[in-house]
């Protein structure tokens, strides 16, 4: 009888511990990137797949936050967000049981009941990135410049064109700003612009 009681006690203790961990890994996801987060994924660091988009049919605008309740009890999480207009950012191996909020972008700080995971722009402020043609139309001209520049500069494609799915490395001066202006001209002469895109935390920007 005593062994049965001890076994039951151990089982109940395990369930309480699991429930406690699951309650502690809840957090606010805060968007301070200057862009709208279109999709967000949260998974245990133990698994290789991201799972479903936690925002569903919603988006997370700049300056807003959303309360995240993971469907699992792990404390150590991986996070991935994608932005409207292209690009993504990730946070890996985050211990959500020790924090109250996870901030993408901004400068962070000690707000809330725990420490924030809030990487700011890289110290070098390097806005260079890979420009990806995510449309189904060939791009004839591509202009990318810092928002602080006075003009577009030279066509980065030169005599080449950029077909759908192709990428071009864009090198920009570091240490000035992360805000970048972009302009594309399609083969039929249509031109489109995007202003003040934050690219310091991006490896690739997908133009759509």
PDB file of N, CA and C in Angstrom, residues 13-120:
ATOM      1  N   UNK A  13       3.087  14.837  -8.342  1.00  0.00           N
ATOM      2  CA  UNK A  13       4.149  15.847  -8.313  1.00  0.00           C
ATOM      3  C   UNK A  13       4.640  16.151  -9.711  1.00  0.00           C
ATOM      4  N   UNK A  14       4.747  15.102 -10.541  1.00  0.00           N
ATOM      5  CA  UNK A  14       5.180  15.313 -11.921  1.00  0.00           C
ATOM      6  C   UNK A  14       4.183  16.125 -12.711  1.00  0.00           C
ATOM      7  N   UNK A  15       2.902  15.834 -12.499  1.00  0.00           N
ATOM      8  CA  UNK A  15       1.868  16.584 -13.218  1.00  0.00           C
ATOM      9  C   UNK A  15       1.848  18.035 -12.790  1.00  0.00           C
ATOM     10  N   UNK A  16       2.008  18.279 -11.485  1.00  0.00           N
ATOM     11  CA  UNK A  16       2.043  19.653 -10.997  1.00  0.00           C
ATOM     12  C   UNK A  16       3.235  20.402 -11.565  1.00  0.00           C
ATOM     13  N   UNK A  17       4.399  19.725 -11.593  1.00  0.00           N
ATOM     14  CA  UNK A  17       5.602  20.366 -12.135  1.00  0.00           C
ATOM     15  C   UNK A  17       5.431  20.700 -13.603  1.00  0.00           C
ATOM     16  N   UNK A  18       4.836  19.768 -14.375  1.00  0.00           N
ATOM     17  CA  UNK A  18       4.617  20.020 -15.803  1.00  0.00           C
ATOM     18  C   UNK A  18       3.669  21.174 -16.006  1.00  0.00           C
ATOM     19  N   UNK A  19       2.577  21.210 -15.192  1.00  0.00           N
ATOM     20  CA  UNK A  19       1.620  22.306 -15.312  1.00  0.00           C
ATOM     21  C   UNK A  19       2.244  23.628 -14.935  1.00  0.00           C
ATOM     22  N   UNK A  20       3.116  23.597 -13.900  1.00  0.00           N
ATOM     23  CA  UNK A  20       3.789  24.824 -13.482  1.00  0.00           C
ATOM     24  C   UNK A  20       4.702  25.351 -14.565  1.00  0.00           C
ATOM     25  N   UNK A  21       5.468  24.440 -15.202  1.00  0.00           N
ATOM     26  CA  UNK A  21       6.372  24.865 -16.276  1.00  0.00           C
ATOM     27  C   UNK A  21       5.585  25.461 -17.429  1.00  0.00           C
ATOM     28  N   UNK A  22       4.457  24.823 -17.782  1.00  0.00           N
ATOM     29  CA  UNK A  22       3.658  25.323 -18.892  1.00  0.00           C
ATOM     30  C   UNK A  22       3.095  26.700 -18.582  1.00  0.00           C
ATOM     31  N   UNK A  23       2.720  26.932 -17.302  1.00  0.00           N
ATOM     32  CA  UNK A  23       2.197  28.237 -16.929  1.00  0.00           C
ATOM     33  C   UNK A  23       3.284  29.296 -16.969  1.00  0.00           C
ATOM     34  N   UNK A  24       4.516  28.908 -16.652  1.00  0.00           N
ATOM     35  CA  UNK A  24       5.617  29.865 -16.575  1.00  0.00           C
ATOM     36  C   UNK A  24       6.190  30.229 -17.926  1.00  0.00           C
ATOM     37  N   UNK A  25       5.927  29.435 -18.954  1.00  0.00           N
ATOM     38  CA  UNK A  25       6.535  29.752 -20.246  1.00  0.00           C
ATOM     39  C   UNK A  25       5.650  30.667 -21.097  1.00  0.00           C
ATOM     40  N   UNK A  26       4.646  31.262 -20.488  1.00  0.00           N
ATOM     41  CA  UNK A  26       3.804  32.229 -21.193  1.00  0.00           C
ATOM     42  C   UNK A  26       4.477  33.596 -21.180  1.00  0.00           C
ATOM     43  N   UNK A  27       4.262  34.389 -22.234  1.00  0.00           N
ATOM     44  CA  UNK A  27       4.970  35.667 -22.330  1.00  0.00           C
ATOM     45  C   UNK A  27       4.248  36.595 -23.308  1.00  0.00           C
ATOM     46  N   UNK A  28       4.616  37.875 -23.233  1.00  0.00           N
ATOM     47  CA  UNK A  28       4.171  38.856 -24.223  1.00  0.00           C
ATOM     48  C   UNK A  28       5.171  38.874 -25.383  1.00  0.00           C
ATOM     49  N   UNK A  29       4.673  38.768 -26.600  1.00  0.00           N
ATOM     50  CA  UNK A  29       5.495  38.967 -27.790  1.00  0.00           C
ATOM     51  C   UNK A  29       5.297  40.407 -28.239  1.00  0.00           C
ATOM     52  N   UNK A  30       6.357  41.199 -28.209  1.00  0.00           N
ATOM     53  CA  UNK A  30       6.278  42.641 -28.446  1.00  0.00           C
ATOM     54  C   UNK A  30       6.974  42.983 -29.765  1.00  0.00           C
ATOM     55  N   UNK A  31       6.314  43.777 -30.585  1.00  0.00           N
ATOM     56  CA  UNK A  31       6.858  44.193 -31.882  1.00  0.00           C
ATOM     57  C   UNK A  31       7.382  45.618 -31.812  1.00  0.00           C
ATOM     58  N   UNK A  32       8.700  45.773 -31.774  1.00  0.00           N
ATOM     59  CA  UNK A  32       9.334  47.090 -31.810  1.00  0.00           C
ATOM     60  C   UNK A  32      10.259  47.208 -33.016  1.00  0.00           C
ATOM     61  N   UNK A  33       9.926  46.495 -34.093  1.00  0.00           N
ATOM     62  CA  UNK A  33      10.805  46.441 -35.262  1.00  0.00           C
ATOM     63  C   UNK A  33      10.620  47.610 -36.220  1.00  0.00           C
ATOM     64  N   UNK A  34       9.514  48.343 -36.069  1.00  0.00           N
ATOM     65  CA  UNK A  34       9.211  49.385 -37.047  1.00  0.00           C
ATOM     66  C   UNK A  34       8.451  48.849 -38.247  1.00  0.00           C
ATOM     67  N   UNK A  35       8.161  47.549 -38.252  1.00  0.00           N
ATOM     68  CA  UNK A  35       7.432  46.916 -39.353  1.00  0.00           C
ATOM     69  C   UNK A  35       6.296  46.066 -38.784  1.00  0.00           C
ATOM     70  N   UNK A  36       5.381  45.671 -39.637  1.00  0.00           N
ATOM     71  CA  UNK A  36       4.283  44.802 -39.218  1.00  0.00           C
ATOM     72  C   UNK A  36       4.711  43.341 -39.296  1.00  0.00           C
ATOM     73  N   UNK A  37       4.531  42.624 -38.203  1.00  0.00           N
ATOM     74  CA  UNK A  37       4.797  41.187 -38.199  1.00  0.00           C
ATOM     75  C   UNK A  37       3.580  40.479 -38.781  1.00  0.00           C
ATOM     76  N   UNK A  38       3.815  39.730 -39.838  1.00  0.00           N
ATOM     77  CA  UNK A  38       2.716  39.068 -40.539  1.00  0.00           C
ATOM     78  C   UNK A  38       2.441  37.670 -39.987  1.00  0.00           C
ATOM     79  N   UNK A  39       3.504  36.964 -39.601  1.00  0.00           N
ATOM     80  CA  UNK A  39       3.352  35.619 -39.048  1.00  0.00           C
ATOM     81  C   UNK A  39       4.340  35.440 -37.897  1.00  0.00           C
ATOM     82  N   UNK A  40       3.986  34.610 -36.936  1.00  0.00           N
ATOM     83  CA  UNK A  40       4.861  34.328 -35.793  1.00  0.00           C
ATOM     84  C   UNK A  40       4.758  32.851 -35.440  1.00  0.00           C
ATOM     85  N   UNK A  41       5.887  32.259 -35.146  1.00  0.00           N
ATOM     86  CA  UNK A  41       5.932  30.838 -34.828  1.00  0.00           C
ATOM     87  C   UNK A  41       6.715  30.636 -33.527  1.00  0.00           C
ATOM     88  N   UNK A  42       6.227  29.763 -32.679  1.00  0.00           N
ATOM     89  CA  UNK A  42       6.886  29.424 -31.421  1.00  0.00           C
ATOM     90  C   UNK A  42       6.925  27.912 -31.303  1.00  0.00           C
ATOM     91  N   UNK A  43       8.110  27.370 -31.065  1.00  0.00           N
ATOM     92  CA  UNK A  43       8.235  25.929 -30.918  1.00  0.00           C
ATOM     93  C   UNK A  43       9.237  25.607 -29.822  1.00  0.00           C
ATOM     94  N   UNK A  44       9.166  24.404 -29.315  1.00  0.00           N
ATOM     95  CA  UNK A  44      10.172  23.938 -28.370  1.00  0.00           C
ATOM     96  C   UNK A  44      11.510  23.801 -29.095  1.00  0.00           C
ATOM     97  N   UNK A  45      12.595  24.153 -28.423  1.00  0.00           N
ATOM     98  CA  UNK A  45      13.922  24.024 -29.041  1.00  0.00           C
ATOM     99  C   UNK A  45      14.289  22.568 -29.289  1.00  0.00           C
ATOM    100  N   UNK A  46      13.511  21.643 -28.714  1.00  0.00           N
ATOM    101  CA  UNK A  46      13.804  20.220 -28.890  1.00  0.00           C
ATOM    102  C   UNK A  46      13.342  19.687 -30.238  1.00  0.00           C
ATOM    103  N   UNK A  47      12.459  20.407 -30.915  1.00  0.00           N
ATOM    104  CA  UNK A  47      11.895  19.905 -32.166  1.00  0.00           C
ATOM    105  C   UNK A  47      12.411  20.728 -33.344  1.00  0.00           C
ATOM    106  N   UNK A  48      12.285  20.162 -34.540  1.00  0.00           N
ATOM    107  CA  UNK A  48      12.837  20.810 -35.733  1.00  0.00           C
ATOM    108  C   UNK A  48      11.800  21.552 -36.564  1.00  0.00           C
ATOM    109  N   UNK A  49      10.503  21.373 -36.274  1.00  0.00           N
ATOM    110  CA  UNK A  49       9.472  22.054 -37.059  1.00  0.00           C
ATOM    111  C   UNK A  49       8.886  23.221 -36.266  1.00  0.00           C
ATOM    112  N   UNK A  50       8.433  24.256 -36.978  1.00  0.00           N
ATOM    113  CA  UNK A  50       7.915  25.460 -36.336  1.00  0.00           C
ATOM    114  C   UNK A  50       6.471  25.336 -35.880  1.00  0.00           C
ATOM    115  N   UNK A  51       5.692  24.501 -36.538  1.00  0.00           N
ATOM    116  CA  UNK A  51       4.288  24.415 -36.174  1.00  0.00           C
ATOM    117  C   UNK A  51       3.476  25.533 -36.815  1.00  0.00           C
ATOM    118  N   UNK A  52       2.234  25.753 -36.349  1.00  0.00           N
ATOM    119  CA  UNK A  52       1.342  26.730 -36.982  1.00  0.00           C
ATOM    120  C   UNK A  52       1.697  28.174 -36.621  1.00  0.00           C
ATOM    121  N   UNK A  53       1.229  29.082 -37.456  1.00  0.00           N
ATOM    122  CA  UNK A  53       1.362  30.513 -37.196  1.00  0.00           C
ATOM    123  C   UNK A  53       0.463  30.880 -36.015  1.00  0.00           C
ATOM    124  N   UNK A  54       1.054  31.406 -34.931  1.00  0.00           N
ATOM    125  CA  UNK A  54       0.268  31.689 -33.729  1.00  0.00           C
ATOM    126  C   UNK A  54      -0.627  32.923 -33.896  1.00  0.00           C
ATOM    127  N   UNK A  55      -0.371  33.742 -34.931  1.00  0.00           N
ATOM    128  CA  UNK A  55      -1.208  34.923 -35.145  1.00  0.00           C
ATOM    129  C   UNK A  55      -2.489  34.594 -35.911  1.00  0.00           C
ATOM    130  N   UNK A  56      -2.521  33.429 -36.552  1.00  0.00           N
ATOM    131  CA  UNK A  56      -3.718  33.042 -37.303  1.00  0.00           C
ATOM    132  C   UNK A  56      -4.012  34.012 -38.432  1.00  0.00           C
ATOM    133  N   UNK A  57      -5.211  34.564 -38.443  1.00  0.00           N
ATOM    134  CA  UNK A  57      -5.603  35.501 -39.497  1.00  0.00           C
ATOM    135  C   UNK A  57      -5.242  36.947 -39.150  1.00  0.00           C
ATOM    136  N   UNK A  58      -4.633  37.159 -37.980  1.00  0.00           N
ATOM    137  CA  UNK A  58      -4.269  38.505 -37.544  1.00  0.00           C
ATOM    138  C   UNK A  58      -2.826  38.821 -37.898  1.00  0.00           C
ATOM    139  N   UNK A  59      -2.427  40.067 -37.665  1.00  0.00           N
ATOM    140  CA  UNK A  59      -1.045  40.500 -37.779  1.00  0.00           C
ATOM    141  C   UNK A  59      -0.686  41.235 -36.493  1.00  0.00           C
ATOM    142  N   UNK A  60       0.617  41.506 -36.314  1.00  0.00           N
ATOM    143  CA  UNK A  60       1.065  42.231 -35.123  1.00  0.00           C
ATOM    144  C   UNK A  60       1.742  43.523 -35.582  1.00  0.00           C
ATOM    145  N   UNK A  61       1.011  44.644 -35.551  1.00  0.00           N
ATOM    146  CA  UNK A  61       1.577  45.914 -36.010  1.00  0.00           C
ATOM    147  C   UNK A  61       2.716  46.397 -35.109  1.00  0.00           C
ATOM    148  N   UNK A  62       3.507  47.296 -35.641  1.00  0.00           N
ATOM    149  CA  UNK A  62       4.585  47.916 -34.879  1.00  0.00           C
ATOM    150  C   UNK A  62       4.017  48.605 -33.629  1.00  0.00           C
ATOM    151  N   UNK A  63       4.662  48.373 -32.476  1.00  0.00           N
ATOM    152  CA  UNK A  63       4.230  48.973 -31.227  1.00  0.00           C
ATOM    153  C   UNK A  63       3.185  48.175 -30.469  1.00  0.00           C
ATOM    154  N   UNK A  64       2.701  47.077 -31.061  1.00  0.00           N
ATOM    155  CA  UNK A  64       1.681  46.251 -30.398  1.00  0.00           C
ATOM    156  C   UNK A  64       2.316  45.002 -29.791  1.00  0.00           C
ATOM    157  N   UNK A  65       1.560  44.281 -28.961  1.00  0.00           N
ATOM    158  CA  UNK A  65       2.028  43.045 -28.352  1.00  0.00           C
ATOM    159  C   UNK A  65       0.891  42.036 -28.316  1.00  0.00           C
ATOM    160  N   UNK A  66       1.257  40.764 -28.176  1.00  0.00           N
ATOM    161  CA  UNK A  66       0.264  39.699 -28.111  1.00  0.00           C
ATOM    162  C   UNK A  66       0.683  38.728 -27.011  1.00  0.00           C
ATOM    163  N   UNK A  67      -0.296  38.222 -26.256  1.00  0.00           N
ATOM    164  CA  UNK A  67      -0.033  37.282 -25.180  1.00  0.00           C
ATOM    165  C   UNK A  67       0.084  35.884 -25.771  1.00  0.00           C
ATOM    166  N   UNK A  68       1.215  35.225 -25.524  1.00  0.00           N
ATOM    167  CA  UNK A  68       1.498  33.922 -26.119  1.00  0.00           C
ATOM    168  C   UNK A  68       1.422  32.843 -25.046  1.00  0.00           C
ATOM    169  N   UNK A  69       0.584  31.838 -25.274  1.00  0.00           N
ATOM    170  CA  UNK A  69       0.463  30.689 -24.375  1.00  0.00           C
ATOM    171  C   UNK A  69       0.850  29.446 -25.175  1.00  0.00           C
ATOM    172  N   UNK A  70       2.110  28.995 -25.066  1.00  0.00           N
ATOM    173  CA  UNK A  70       2.528  27.807 -25.824  1.00  0.00           C
ATOM    174  C   UNK A  70       1.676  26.594 -25.475  1.00  0.00           C
ATOM    175  N   UNK A  71       1.517  25.705 -26.427  1.00  0.00           N
ATOM    176  CA  UNK A  71       0.702  24.505 -26.231  1.00  0.00           C
ATOM    177  C   UNK A  71       1.515  23.364 -25.642  1.00  0.00           C
ATOM    178  N   UNK A  72       2.737  23.659 -25.208  1.00  0.00           N
ATOM    179  CA  UNK A  72       3.616  22.652 -24.627  1.00  0.00           C
ATOM    180  C   UNK A  72       4.254  23.241 -23.367  1.00  0.00           C
ATOM    181  N   UNK A  73       4.877  22.404 -22.556  1.00  0.00           N
ATOM    182  CA  UNK A  73       5.389  22.863 -21.275  1.00  0.00           C
ATOM    183  C   UNK A  73       6.858  23.205 -21.238  1.00  0.00           C
ATOM    184  N   UNK A  74       7.569  23.103 -22.363  1.00  0.00           N
ATOM    185  CA  UNK A  74       9.007  23.383 -22.369  1.00  0.00           C
ATOM    186  C   UNK A  74       9.296  24.848 -22.065  1.00  0.00           C
ATOM    187  N   UNK A  75      10.387  25.089 -21.365  1.00  0.00           N
ATOM    188  CA  UNK A  75      10.802  26.465 -21.076  1.00  0.00           C
ATOM    189  C   UNK A  75      11.649  27.064 -22.197  1.00  0.00           C
ATOM    190  N   UNK A  76      12.498  26.242 -22.807  1.00  0.00           N
ATOM    191  CA  UNK A  76      13.436  26.746 -23.820  1.00  0.00           C
ATOM    192  C   UNK A  76      12.771  26.703 -25.188  1.00  0.00           C
ATOM    193  N   UNK A  77      12.582  27.884 -25.777  1.00  0.00           N
ATOM    194  CA  UNK A  77      11.804  28.024 -27.005  1.00  0.00           C
ATOM    195  C   UNK A  77      12.628  28.620 -28.139  1.00  0.00           C
ATOM    196  N   UNK A  78      12.165  28.365 -29.367  1.00  0.00           N
ATOM    197  CA  UNK A  78      12.649  29.049 -30.556  1.00  0.00           C
ATOM    198  C   UNK A  78      11.500  29.873 -31.118  1.00  0.00           C
ATOM    199  N   UNK A  79      11.805  31.083 -31.598  1.00  0.00           N
ATOM    200  CA  UNK A  79      10.778  31.961 -32.154  1.00  0.00           C
ATOM    201  C   UNK A  79      11.205  32.437 -33.532  1.00  0.00           C
ATOM    202  N   UNK A  80      10.231  32.576 -34.406  1.00  0.00           N
ATOM    203  CA  UNK A  80      10.472  33.082 -35.764  1.00  0.00           C
ATOM    204  C   UNK A  80       9.319  33.985 -36.161  1.00  0.00           C
ATOM    205  N   UNK A  81       9.634  35.166 -36.682  1.00  0.00           N
ATOM    206  CA  UNK A  81       8.603  36.068 -37.197  1.00  0.00           C
ATOM    207  C   UNK A  81       8.943  36.435 -38.632  1.00  0.00           C
ATOM    208  N   UNK A  82       7.914  36.627 -39.447  1.00  0.00           N
ATOM    209  CA  UNK A  82       8.095  37.126 -40.805  1.00  0.00           C
ATOM    210  C   UNK A  82       7.343  38.440 -40.938  1.00  0.00           C
ATOM    211  N   UNK A  83       7.853  39.316 -41.807  1.00  0.00           N
ATOM    212  CA  UNK A  83       7.322  40.667 -41.914  1.00  0.00           C
ATOM    213  C   UNK A  83       6.538  40.869 -43.203  1.00  0.00           C
ATOM    214  N   UNK A  84       5.571  41.780 -43.139  1.00  0.00           N
ATOM    215  CA  UNK A  84       4.882  42.188 -44.368  1.00  0.00           C
ATOM    216  C   UNK A  84       5.899  42.852 -45.287  1.00  0.00           C
ATOM    217  N   UNK A  85       5.894  42.463 -46.540  1.00  0.00           N
ATOM    218  CA  UNK A  85       6.854  43.016 -47.489  1.00  0.00           C
ATOM    219  C   UNK A  85       8.114  42.190 -47.608  1.00  0.00           C
ATOM    220  N   UNK A  86       8.249  41.146 -46.759  1.00  0.00           N
ATOM    221  CA  UNK A  86       9.396  40.264 -46.863  1.00  0.00           C
ATOM    222  C   UNK A  86      10.353  40.371 -45.690  1.00  0.00           C
ATOM    223  N   UNK A  87      11.124  39.337 -45.495  1.00  0.00           N
ATOM    224  CA  UNK A  87      12.112  39.306 -44.434  1.00  0.00           C
ATOM    225  C   UNK A  87      11.613  38.568 -43.209  1.00  0.00           C
ATOM    226  N   UNK A  88      12.552  38.127 -42.389  1.00  0.00           N
ATOM    227  CA  UNK A  88      12.198  37.416 -41.175  1.00  0.00           C
ATOM    228  C   UNK A  88      13.272  37.620 -40.116  1.00  0.00           C
ATOM    229  N   UNK A  89      12.943  37.238 -38.888  1.00  0.00           N
ATOM    230  CA  UNK A  89      13.889  37.315 -37.776  1.00  0.00           C
ATOM    231  C   UNK A  89      13.598  36.168 -36.827  1.00  0.00           C
ATOM    232  N   UNK A  90      14.644  35.655 -36.174  1.00  0.00           N
ATOM    233  CA  UNK A  90      14.473  34.535 -35.271  1.00  0.00           C
ATOM    234  C   UNK A  90      15.146  34.801 -33.928  1.00  0.00           C
ATOM    235  N   UNK A  91      14.654  34.151 -32.899  1.00  0.00           N
ATOM    236  CA  UNK A  91      15.292  34.116 -31.583  1.00  0.00           C
ATOM    237  C   UNK A  91      15.339  32.644 -31.183  1.00  0.00           C
ATOM    238  N   UNK A  92      16.525  32.134 -30.920  1.00  0.00           N
ATOM    239  CA  UNK A  92      16.688  30.714 -30.632  1.00  0.00           C
ATOM    240  C   UNK A  92      17.127  30.501 -29.188  1.00  0.00           C
ATOM    241  N   UNK A  93      16.717  29.367 -28.633  1.00  0.00           N
ATOM    242  CA  UNK A  93      17.129  28.938 -27.291  1.00  0.00           C
ATOM    243  C   UNK A  93      16.777  29.985 -26.225  1.00  0.00           C
ATOM    244  N   UNK A  94      15.559  30.508 -26.271  1.00  0.00           N
ATOM    245  CA  UNK A  94      15.100  31.493 -25.290  1.00  0.00           C
ATOM    246  C   UNK A  94      14.420  30.773 -24.126  1.00  0.00           C
ATOM    247  N   UNK A  95      14.841  31.045 -22.906  1.00  0.00           N
ATOM    248  CA  UNK A  95      14.205  30.447 -21.733  1.00  0.00           C
ATOM    249  C   UNK A  95      13.007  31.304 -21.330  1.00  0.00           C
ATOM    250  N   UNK A  96      11.836  30.923 -21.799  1.00  0.00           N
ATOM    251  CA  UNK A  96      10.628  31.718 -21.576  1.00  0.00           C
ATOM    252  C   UNK A  96      10.139  31.648 -20.140  1.00  0.00           C
ATOM    253  N   UNK A  97      10.621  30.695 -19.349  1.00  0.00           N
ATOM    254  CA  UNK A  97      10.184  30.591 -17.959  1.00  0.00           C
ATOM    255  C   UNK A  97      10.866  31.625 -17.068  1.00  0.00           C
ATOM    256  N   UNK A  98      11.833  32.343 -17.613  1.00  0.00           N
ATOM    257  CA  UNK A  98      12.560  33.326 -16.811  1.00  0.00           C
ATOM    258  C   UNK A  98      12.292  34.766 -17.248  1.00  0.00           C
ATOM    259  N   UNK A  99      11.365  34.949 -18.153  1.00  0.00           N
ATOM    260  CA  UNK A  99      11.106  36.285 -18.676  1.00  0.00           C
ATOM    261  C   UNK A  99       9.606  36.542 -18.718  1.00  0.00           C
ATOM    262  N   UNK A 100       9.242  37.804 -18.894  1.00  0.00           N
ATOM    263  CA  UNK A 100       7.833  38.153 -19.007  1.00  0.00           C
ATOM    264  C   UNK A 100       7.460  38.581 -20.419  1.00  0.00           C
ATOM    265  N   UNK A 101       8.457  38.956 -21.219  1.00  0.00           N
ATOM    266  CA  UNK A 101       8.163  39.363 -22.589  1.00  0.00           C
ATOM    267  C   UNK A 101       9.389  39.180 -23.467  1.00  0.00           C
ATOM    268  N   UNK A 102       9.128  38.955 -24.749  1.00  0.00           N
ATOM    269  CA  UNK A 102      10.178  38.816 -25.750  1.00  0.00           C
ATOM    270  C   UNK A 102       9.943  39.899 -26.786  1.00  0.00           C
ATOM    271  N   UNK A 103      10.925  40.769 -26.938  1.00  0.00           N
ATOM    272  CA  UNK A 103      10.785  41.938 -27.799  1.00  0.00           C
ATOM    273  C   UNK A 103      11.604  41.748 -29.063  1.00  0.00           C
ATOM    274  N   UNK A 104      10.966  41.873 -30.209  1.00  0.00           N
ATOM    275  CA  UNK A 104      11.681  41.900 -31.483  1.00  0.00           C
ATOM    276  C   UNK A 104      11.917  43.359 -31.847  1.00  0.00           C
ATOM    277  N   UNK A 105      13.193  43.734 -32.036  1.00  0.00           N
ATOM    278  CA  UNK A 105      13.536  45.115 -32.341  1.00  0.00           C
ATOM    279  C   UNK A 105      13.618  45.945 -31.084  1.00  0.00           C
ATOM    280  N   UNK A 106      13.728  47.259 -31.227  1.00  0.00           N
ATOM    281  CA  UNK A 106      13.777  48.167 -30.089  1.00  0.00           C
ATOM    282  C   UNK A 106      15.063  48.043 -29.305  1.00  0.00           C
ATOM    283  N   UNK A 107      15.064  48.613 -28.107  1.00  0.00           N
ATOM    284  CA  UNK A 107      16.249  48.612 -27.273  1.00  0.00           C
ATOM    285  C   UNK A 107      16.095  47.782 -26.017  1.00  0.00           C
ATOM    286  N   UNK A 108      14.901  47.222 -25.787  1.00  0.00           N
ATOM    287  CA  UNK A 108      14.720  46.372 -24.623  1.00  0.00           C
ATOM    288  C   UNK A 108      14.698  47.162 -23.343  1.00  0.00           C
ATOM    289  N   UNK A 109      15.145  46.545 -22.260  1.00  0.00           N
ATOM    290  CA  UNK A 109      15.119  47.181 -20.958  1.00  0.00           C
ATOM    291  C   UNK A 109      14.534  46.240 -19.942  1.00  0.00           C
ATOM    292  N   UNK A 110      14.473  46.642 -18.703  1.00  0.00           N
ATOM    293  CA  UNK A 110      14.061  45.743 -17.643  1.00  0.00           C
ATOM    294  C   UNK A 110      12.619  45.883 -17.258  1.00  0.00           C
ATOM    295  N   UNK A 111      11.738  46.117 -18.178  1.00  0.00           N
ATOM    296  CA  UNK A 111      10.324  46.267 -17.847  1.00  0.00           C
ATOM    297  C   UNK A 111       9.717  44.923 -17.498  1.00  0.00           C
ATOM    298  N   UNK A 112       8.597  44.959 -16.813  1.00  0.00           N
ATOM    299  CA  UNK A 112       7.887  43.733 -16.490  1.00  0.00           C
ATOM    300  C   UNK A 112       8.501  43.031 -15.296  1.00  0.00           C
ATOM    301  N   UNK A 113       8.111  41.780 -15.091  1.00  0.00           N
ATOM    302  CA  UNK A 113       8.556  41.038 -13.927  1.00  0.00           C
ATOM    303  C   UNK A 113       9.814  40.242 -14.192  1.00  0.00           C
ATOM    304  N   UNK A 114      10.305  40.251 -15.408  1.00  0.00           N
ATOM    305  CA  UNK A 114      11.509  39.499 -15.712  1.00  0.00           C
ATOM    306  C   UNK A 114      12.322  40.219 -16.762  1.00  0.00           C
ATOM    307  N   UNK A 115      13.441  39.631 -17.109  1.00  0.00           N
ATOM    308  CA  UNK A 115      14.309  40.246 -18.110  1.00  0.00           C
ATOM    309  C   UNK A 115      13.680  40.134 -19.483  1.00  0.00           C
ATOM    310  N   UNK A 116      13.978  41.087 -20.345  1.00  0.00           N
ATOM    311  CA  UNK A 116      13.481  41.055 -21.712  1.00  0.00           C
ATOM    312  C   UNK A 116      14.522  40.447 -22.637  1.00  0.00           C
ATOM    313  N   UNK A 117      14.063  39.730 -23.611  1.00  0.00           N
ATOM    314  CA  UNK A 117      14.923  39.340 -24.721  1.00  0.00           C
ATOM    315  C   UNK A 117      14.644  40.359 -25.802  1.00  0.00           C
ATOM    316  N   UNK A 118      15.514  41.326 -25.943  1.00  0.00           N
ATOM    317  CA  UNK A 118      15.229  42.450 -26.830  1.00  0.00           C
ATOM    318  C   UNK A 118      16.485  42.899 -27.543  1.00  0.00           C
ATOM    319  N   UNK A 119      17.039  42.085 -28.433  1.00  0.00           N
ATOM    320  CA  UNK A 119      18.230  42.521 -29.146  1.00  0.00           C
ATOM    321  C   UNK A 119      17.929  43.776 -29.945  1.00  0.00           C
ATOM    322  N   UNK A 120      18.763  44.782 -29.810  1.00  0.00           N
ATOM    323  CA  UNK A 120      18.600  45.989 -30.601  1.00  0.00           C
ATOM    324  C   UNK A 120      19.310  45.794 -31.917  1.00  0.00           C
TER     325      UNK A 120
END
